[in-house]
XYZ file of C-alpha atoms in Angstrom:
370
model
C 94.898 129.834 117.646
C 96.308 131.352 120.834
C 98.138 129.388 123.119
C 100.628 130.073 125.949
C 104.077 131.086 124.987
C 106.145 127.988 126.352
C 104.265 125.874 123.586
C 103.483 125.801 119.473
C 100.044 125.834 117.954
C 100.483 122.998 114.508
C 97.463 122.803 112.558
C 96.627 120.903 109.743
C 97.459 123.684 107.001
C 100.242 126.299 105.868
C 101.247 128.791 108.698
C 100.703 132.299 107.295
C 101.343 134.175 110.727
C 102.436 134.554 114.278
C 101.972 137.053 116.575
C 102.055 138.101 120.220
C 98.432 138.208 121.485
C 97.339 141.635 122.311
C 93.778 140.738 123.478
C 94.747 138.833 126.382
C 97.235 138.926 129.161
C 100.925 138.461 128.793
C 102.595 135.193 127.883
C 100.293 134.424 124.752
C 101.019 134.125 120.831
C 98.384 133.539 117.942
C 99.410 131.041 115.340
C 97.794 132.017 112.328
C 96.709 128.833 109.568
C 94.905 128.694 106.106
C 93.573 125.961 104.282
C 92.893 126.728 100.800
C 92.863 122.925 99.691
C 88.710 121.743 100.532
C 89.015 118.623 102.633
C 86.761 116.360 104.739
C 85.862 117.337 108.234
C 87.182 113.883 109.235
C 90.876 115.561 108.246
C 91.080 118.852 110.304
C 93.753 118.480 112.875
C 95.763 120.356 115.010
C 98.106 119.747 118.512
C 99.405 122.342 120.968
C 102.564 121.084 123.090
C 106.667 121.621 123.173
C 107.713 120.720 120.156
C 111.153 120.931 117.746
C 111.159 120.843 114.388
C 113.450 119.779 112.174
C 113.459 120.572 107.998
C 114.165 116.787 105.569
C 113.475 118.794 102.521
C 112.177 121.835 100.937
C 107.840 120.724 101.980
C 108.924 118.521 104.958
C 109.442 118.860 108.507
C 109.284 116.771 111.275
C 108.098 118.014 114.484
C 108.655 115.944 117.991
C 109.261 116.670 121.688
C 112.788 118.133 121.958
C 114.344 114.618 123.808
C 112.840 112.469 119.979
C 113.537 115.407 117.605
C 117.098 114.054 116.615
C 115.656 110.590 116.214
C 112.268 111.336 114.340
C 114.824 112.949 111.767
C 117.132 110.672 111.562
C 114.159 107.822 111.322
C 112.203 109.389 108.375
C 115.036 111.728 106.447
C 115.184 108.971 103.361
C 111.529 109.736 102.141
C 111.863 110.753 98.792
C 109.216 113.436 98.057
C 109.467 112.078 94.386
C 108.466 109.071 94.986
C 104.667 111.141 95.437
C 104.290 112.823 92.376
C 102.698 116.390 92.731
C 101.296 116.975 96.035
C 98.148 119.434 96.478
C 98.503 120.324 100.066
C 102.032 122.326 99.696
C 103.494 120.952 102.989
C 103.892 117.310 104.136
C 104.671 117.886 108.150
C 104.795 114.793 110.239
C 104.442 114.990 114.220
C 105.673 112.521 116.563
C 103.029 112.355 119.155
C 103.247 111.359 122.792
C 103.189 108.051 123.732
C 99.475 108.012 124.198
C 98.790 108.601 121.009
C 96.572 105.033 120.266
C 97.415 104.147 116.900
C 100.428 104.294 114.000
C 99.242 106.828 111.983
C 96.857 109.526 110.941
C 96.863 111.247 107.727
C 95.920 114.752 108.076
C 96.867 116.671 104.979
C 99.560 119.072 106.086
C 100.425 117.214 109.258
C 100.881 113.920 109.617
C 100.556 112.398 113.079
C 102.918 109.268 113.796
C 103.200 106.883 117.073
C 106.254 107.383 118.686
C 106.681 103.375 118.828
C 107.796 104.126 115.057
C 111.352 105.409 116.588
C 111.520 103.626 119.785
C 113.971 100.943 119.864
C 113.724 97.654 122.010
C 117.013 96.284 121.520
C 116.865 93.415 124.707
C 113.450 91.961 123.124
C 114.430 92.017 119.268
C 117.756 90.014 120.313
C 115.755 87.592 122.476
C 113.418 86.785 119.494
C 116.524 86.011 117.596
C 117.762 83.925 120.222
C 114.716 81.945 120.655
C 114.314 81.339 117.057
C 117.885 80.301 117.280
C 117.744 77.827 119.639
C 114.316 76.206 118.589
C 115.767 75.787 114.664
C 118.528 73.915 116.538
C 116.412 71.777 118.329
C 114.019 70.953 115.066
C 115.163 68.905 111.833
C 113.072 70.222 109.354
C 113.110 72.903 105.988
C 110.489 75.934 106.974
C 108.827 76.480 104.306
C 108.321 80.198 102.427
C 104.883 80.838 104.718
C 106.486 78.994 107.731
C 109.107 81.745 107.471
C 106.620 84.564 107.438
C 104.596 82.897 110.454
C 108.072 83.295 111.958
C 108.364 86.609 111.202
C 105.387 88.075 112.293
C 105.446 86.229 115.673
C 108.453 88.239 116.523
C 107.663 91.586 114.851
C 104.190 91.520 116.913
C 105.729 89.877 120.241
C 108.895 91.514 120.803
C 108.726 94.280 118.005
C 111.692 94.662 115.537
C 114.286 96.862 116.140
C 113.519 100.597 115.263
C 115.770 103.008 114.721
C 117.040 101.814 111.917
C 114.194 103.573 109.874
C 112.594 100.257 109.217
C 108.974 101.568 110.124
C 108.931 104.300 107.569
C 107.023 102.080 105.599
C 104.333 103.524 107.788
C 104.693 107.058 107.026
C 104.516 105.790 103.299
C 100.937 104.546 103.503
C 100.241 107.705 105.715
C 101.692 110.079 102.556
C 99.624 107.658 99.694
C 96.401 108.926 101.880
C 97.154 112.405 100.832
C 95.779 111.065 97.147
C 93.765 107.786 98.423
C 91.016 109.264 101.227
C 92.381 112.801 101.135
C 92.192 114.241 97.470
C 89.825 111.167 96.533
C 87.418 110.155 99.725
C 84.981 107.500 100.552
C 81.305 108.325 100.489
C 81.003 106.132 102.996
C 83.129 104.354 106.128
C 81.805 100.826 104.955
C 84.415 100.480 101.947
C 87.405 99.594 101.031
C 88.803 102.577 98.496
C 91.094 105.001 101.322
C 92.405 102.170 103.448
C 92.919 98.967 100.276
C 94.768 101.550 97.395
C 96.913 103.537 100.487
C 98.486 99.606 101.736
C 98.531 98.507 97.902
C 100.444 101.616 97.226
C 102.377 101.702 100.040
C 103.587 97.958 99.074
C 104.234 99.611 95.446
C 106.472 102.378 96.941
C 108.010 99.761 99.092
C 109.350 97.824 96.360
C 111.272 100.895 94.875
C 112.382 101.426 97.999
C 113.392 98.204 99.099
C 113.339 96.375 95.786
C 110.511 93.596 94.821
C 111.010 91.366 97.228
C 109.910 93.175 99.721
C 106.415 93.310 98.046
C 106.092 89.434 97.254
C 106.622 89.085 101.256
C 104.762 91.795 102.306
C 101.529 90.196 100.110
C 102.833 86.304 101.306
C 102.848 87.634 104.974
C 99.141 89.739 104.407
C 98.050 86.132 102.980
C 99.613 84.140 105.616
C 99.113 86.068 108.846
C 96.470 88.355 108.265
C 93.646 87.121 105.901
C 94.129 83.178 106.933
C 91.626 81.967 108.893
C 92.760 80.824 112.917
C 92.305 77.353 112.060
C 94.333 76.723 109.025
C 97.209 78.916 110.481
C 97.944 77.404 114.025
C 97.452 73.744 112.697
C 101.011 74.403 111.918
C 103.287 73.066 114.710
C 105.899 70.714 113.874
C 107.990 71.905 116.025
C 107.268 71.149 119.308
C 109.083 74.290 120.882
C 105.901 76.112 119.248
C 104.249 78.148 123.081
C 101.276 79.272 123.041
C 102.727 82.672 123.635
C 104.147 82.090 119.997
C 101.101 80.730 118.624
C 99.011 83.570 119.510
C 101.466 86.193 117.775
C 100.778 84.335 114.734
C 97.356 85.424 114.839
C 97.619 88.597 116.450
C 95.932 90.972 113.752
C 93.967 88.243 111.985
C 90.812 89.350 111.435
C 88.698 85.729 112.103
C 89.331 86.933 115.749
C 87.087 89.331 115.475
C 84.473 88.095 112.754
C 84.175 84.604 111.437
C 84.822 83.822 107.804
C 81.139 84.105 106.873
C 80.338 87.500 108.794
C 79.302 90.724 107.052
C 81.934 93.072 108.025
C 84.585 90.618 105.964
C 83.252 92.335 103.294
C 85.197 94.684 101.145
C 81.896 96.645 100.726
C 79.395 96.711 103.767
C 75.939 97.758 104.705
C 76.171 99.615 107.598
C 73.023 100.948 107.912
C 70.615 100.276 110.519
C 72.881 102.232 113.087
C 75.926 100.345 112.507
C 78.673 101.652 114.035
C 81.243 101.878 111.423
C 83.876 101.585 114.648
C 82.501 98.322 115.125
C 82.850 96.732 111.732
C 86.580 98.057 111.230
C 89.218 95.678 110.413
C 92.801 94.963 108.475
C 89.589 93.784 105.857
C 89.799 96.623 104.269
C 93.820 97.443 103.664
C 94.866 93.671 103.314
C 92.031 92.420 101.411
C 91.509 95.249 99.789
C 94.880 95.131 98.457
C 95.035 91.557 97.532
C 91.963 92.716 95.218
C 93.837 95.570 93.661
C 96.843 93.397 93.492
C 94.673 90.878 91.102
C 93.749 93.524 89.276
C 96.974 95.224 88.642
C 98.189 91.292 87.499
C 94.935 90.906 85.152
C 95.346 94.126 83.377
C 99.271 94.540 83.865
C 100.981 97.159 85.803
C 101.485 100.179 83.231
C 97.443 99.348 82.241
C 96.599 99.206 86.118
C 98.195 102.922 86.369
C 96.748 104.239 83.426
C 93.649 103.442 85.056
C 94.001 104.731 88.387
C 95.607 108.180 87.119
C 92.574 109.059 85.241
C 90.668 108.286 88.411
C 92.419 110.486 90.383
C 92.191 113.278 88.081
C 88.671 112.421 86.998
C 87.660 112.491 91.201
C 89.731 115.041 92.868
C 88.170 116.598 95.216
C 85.000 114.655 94.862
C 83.940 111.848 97.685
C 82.652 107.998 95.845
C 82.263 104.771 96.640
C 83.007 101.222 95.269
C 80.241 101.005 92.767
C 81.875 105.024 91.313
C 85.244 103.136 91.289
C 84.540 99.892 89.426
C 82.332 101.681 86.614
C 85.101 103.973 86.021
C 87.246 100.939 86.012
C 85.685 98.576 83.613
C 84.662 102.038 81.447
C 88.388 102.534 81.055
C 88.893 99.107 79.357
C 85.800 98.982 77.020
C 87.436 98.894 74.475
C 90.032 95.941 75.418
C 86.779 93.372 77.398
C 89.357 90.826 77.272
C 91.628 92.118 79.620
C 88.289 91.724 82.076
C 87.449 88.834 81.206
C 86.097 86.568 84.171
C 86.557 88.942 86.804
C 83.808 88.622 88.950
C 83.477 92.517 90.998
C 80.871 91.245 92.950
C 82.342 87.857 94.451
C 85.351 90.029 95.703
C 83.813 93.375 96.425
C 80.629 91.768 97.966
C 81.600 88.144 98.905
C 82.643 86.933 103.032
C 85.929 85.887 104.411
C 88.818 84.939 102.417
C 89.241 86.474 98.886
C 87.907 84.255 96.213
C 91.666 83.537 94.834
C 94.835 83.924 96.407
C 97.726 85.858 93.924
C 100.726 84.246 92.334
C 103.323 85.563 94.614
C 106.831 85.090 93.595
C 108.375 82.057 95.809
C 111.816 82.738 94.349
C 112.667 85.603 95.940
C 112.462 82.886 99.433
């Protein structure tokens, strides 16, 4: 790739040369890339700007515009490459985009891209959450309840956005690196399914809780349950407290998907149809991370956590490299425990994989970490 001189050429793939451009007129260099990993056409990235990078271990660097570069390292220099196991793609960059990059994250093997909102902080709205909070539990004589507390705190992490800075969004880059096993080394055969987007958020929740211990996973999953999957109705017909705005109100509900679809349309599916000249733009949703990690979730609780990774490492090394869908996934599943039935006993794939609106049970999260 040749590009002026006064910016860098990053591509999605392991940098085997550089070079002044002879073919062309002064003031050009050629960034040379290979990619000798096969990925999906969906994957192949690359950015040209002025960029810094800085090095957080021997695979990983983080590239940003020279005014974020000390913050971007500072913000993600606690991930713990172990915490991935062994990595196919050799290097794990991460880019801080401008701010008009549209979304959190994008999981290009080789180079991550990443929202700068992930390292912006917003100290004046964060303390005037706290304040508000403040002053309404003064004004209200009632217990909140575990679920009333996570209504609380997603209204202010989607109204007035937590304080960053304080590397509390790297959770972020966590589902972005899970990817690079969950979409990237395994993909969907399709965009109407669950399998990249529901194992990278119930991984990322796994990771989270050795990170941030388990209680961070019981109120990530109470919070998904709560906030996310619950339907409008049954989540705003909570207002005791007569402070509640309708500002507030709608922050409860601010990613819920019943916004978009009702409880009984198709694309609340964790497995869709979207033939017919669907666009699969259309019928995207949190569907398939939340509920498809509630699913996983039950799963991992049916069959028990050391059986649930058995499973899925045999997967992964059984698919690499290989694109499937659902149906692939749950006959390899239920073929792994043939010979224990027991453990899948009254699991019905088809009510969750296939069924509308709210999963067909909610997990036993664990109240006593509230």
């Amino acid at each position: 790739m040749s590009v002026p001189l006064s910016v860098i050429a990053l591509v999605g793939g392991i940098q085997v040369g550089q070079a002044v451009d002879d073919k062309r007129r002064s003031g050009y260099k050629i960034y040379t890339y290979e990619q000798t990993v096969p990925i999906p056409s969906y994957l192949i990235s690359f950015i040209v700007g002025v960029f810094e990078g800085r090095d957080i271990s021997h695979r990983i660097r983080v590239w940003a515009e020279p005014s974020m570069v000390s913050e971007a390292e500072y913000e993600f220099a606690n991930l713990a490459e172990k915490l991935f196991g062994n990595y196919v793609w050799k290097r794990c960059d991460m880019v801080v985009l401008p701010k008009s990059f549209p979304v959190g994250g994008m999981e290009n093997p080789c180079l991550i891209f990443l929202s700068p909102t992930l390292i912006v902080r917003h100290f004046l709205q964060s303390t005037f959450f706290i304040e508000h909070i403040s002053f309404a539990s003064s004004k209200c004589s009632f217990v909140y309840t575990a679920q009333q507390l996570v209504l609380l705190y997603n209204a202010g992490h989607r109204l007035f956005r937590l304080q960053t800075g304080d590397r509390s969004e790297t959770i972020l880059v966590i589902h972005e690196q899970v990817h690079a096993w969950w979409g990237n080394l395994v993909t969907n055969a399709r965009w109407g399914d669950m399998l990249n987007e529901g194992f990278a958020t119930y991984f990322e929740q796994r990771i989270g809780a050795l990170i941030y211990g388990e209680k961070y996973r019981q109120f990530s999953g109470l919070k998904t349950w709560t906030s996310i999957l619950m339907p409008m109705r049954k989540i705003c017909c909570w207002n005791k407290a007569k402070w509640q705005t309708d500002a507030l109100t709608s922050a409860f509900t601010d990613e819920n998907v019943f916004e978009k679809f009702n409880p009984n349309h198709p694309f609340t599916q964790l497995v869709q149809d979207q033939s017919g000249g669907i666009d699969p733009n259309d019928a995207f949703s949190m569907i398939y991370y939340e509920k498809g990690q509630v699913f996983l979730y039950y799963l991992e609780k049916r069959v028990g956590q050391e059986e649930f990774d058995a499973c899925y490492r045999d997967y992964l090394k059984k698919f690499a490299f290989k694109s499937v869908d659902s149906l692939m996934w749950k006959q390899h599943f239920v073929s792994f425990f043939k010979s224990r039935p027991q453990l899948l006993e009254d699991i019905d794939f088809d009510v969750w994989m296939y069924g509308r609106g709210m999963p067909p049970l909610k997990p036993e999260y664990d109240y006593s970490f509230f």
